[in-house]
Tab-separated table of C-alpha atoms in Angstrom:
chain	number	residue	atom	x	y	z
F	4	LEU	CA	123.699	212.289	154.145
F	5	THR	CA	124.436	215.860	153.266
F	6	GLU	CA	123.446	218.709	155.502
F	7	THR	CA	120.520	219.561	153.257
F	8	GLU	CA	119.354	215.950	153.292
F	9	ARG	CA	119.534	215.735	157.052
F	10	ILE	CA	117.502	218.828	157.412
F	11	ARG	CA	114.890	217.746	154.912
F	12	LEU	CA	114.627	214.468	156.893
F	13	GLN	CA	114.097	216.470	160.008
F	14	VAL	CA	111.270	218.469	158.376
F	15	MET	CA	109.775	215.186	157.178
F	16	GLN	CA	109.811	213.820	160.732
F	17	ALA	CA	108.186	217.041	161.993
F	18	GLN	CA	105.476	216.692	159.190
F	19	LEU	CA	104.860	213.137	160.164
F	20	GLN	CA	104.442	213.958	163.756
F	21	LEU	CA	102.088	216.852	162.958
F	22	SER	CA	100.148	214.478	160.665
F	23	ILE	CA	99.818	211.901	163.454
F	24	LEU	CA	98.496	214.662	165.725
F	25	ARG	CA	96.086	215.492	162.955
F	26	LEU	CA	97.372	219.042	162.634
F	27	TYR	CA	98.839	218.623	159.196
F	28	ASP	CA	97.316	216.855	156.051
F	29	GLY	CA	99.799	217.862	153.441
F	30	PRO	CA	102.561	215.773	151.897
F	31	ILE	CA	105.426	214.335	153.933
F	32	ASP	CA	108.010	215.739	151.642
F	33	GLY	CA	110.552	217.649	153.726
F	34	ILE	CA	109.501	220.938	152.201
F	35	MET	CA	108.615	223.613	154.688
F	36	SER	CA	105.567	224.799	152.804
F	37	PRO	CA	103.045	227.443	153.984
F	38	ALA	CA	100.734	224.533	155.064
F	39	SER	CA	103.591	223.015	157.092
F	40	ALA	CA	104.369	226.426	158.782
F	41	ARG	CA	100.609	226.781	159.622
F	42	ALA	CA	100.620	223.392	161.255
F	43	VAL	CA	103.751	224.153	163.230
F	44	ARG	CA	102.343	227.581	164.359
F	45	TYR	CA	99.139	225.811	165.566
F	46	PHE	CA	101.214	223.159	167.357
F	47	GLN	CA	103.228	225.817	168.979
F	48	THR	CA	100.204	227.678	170.128
F	49	LEU	CA	98.733	224.438	171.637
F	50	LYS	CA	102.051	223.766	173.496
F	51	GLY	CA	102.534	227.367	174.674
F	52	ILE	CA	105.613	227.822	172.530
F	53	ARG	CA	106.140	231.148	170.846
F	54	ALA	CA	104.218	230.769	167.482
F	55	THR	CA	106.777	231.430	164.841
F	56	GLY	CA	105.877	228.600	162.424
F	57	THR	CA	109.571	227.631	162.289
F	58	LEU	CA	111.181	224.313	163.540
F	59	ALA	CA	113.432	225.706	166.276
F	60	ALA	CA	114.986	223.344	168.835
F	61	GLY	CA	112.153	223.776	171.343
F	62	THR	CA	109.515	222.892	168.852
F	63	LEU	CA	111.420	219.935	167.512
F	64	ALA	CA	111.898	218.672	171.112
F	65	ALA	CA	108.168	219.120	171.716
F	66	LEU	CA	107.342	217.028	168.643
F	67	GLY	CA	109.887	214.406	169.653
F	68	VAL	CA	112.042	214.981	166.618
F	69	PRO	CA	115.883	214.772	167.199
F	70	LEU	CA	117.804	217.960	166.611
F	71	PHE	CA	120.510	217.679	163.985
F	72	GLY	CA	121.837	220.042	161.369
F	73	ARG	CA	122.142	223.764	161.815
F	74	MET	CA	118.705	225.123	161.991
F	75	GLU	CA	119.709	228.710	161.355
F	76	GLU	CA	120.449	227.466	157.863
F	77	LEU	CA	117.102	225.788	157.276
F	78	PRO	CA	115.434	228.462	155.255
F	79	GLU	CA	118.347	228.861	152.867
F	80	LEU	CA	118.897	225.137	152.509
F	81	LEU	CA	115.316	224.504	151.690
F	82	GLY	CA	115.100	227.346	149.258
F	83	LEU	CA	112.773	229.580	151.375
């Protein structure tokens, strides 16, 4: 997988976890949409994590999503 594909997969895993928790009802598509970011912010608030709406290492760990790829590149790789 390319770096972009790995990061999209990571976003999909986060979307799936948020969906299972009933915090996200959008598509599981690997795109960090405004709806995805809202769900992440809500999850972060519930977990006492600084609510940024981004998938930093602490948020991914709290979601049970393995960290791979360089998250500082996430916005650029996903075209945000």
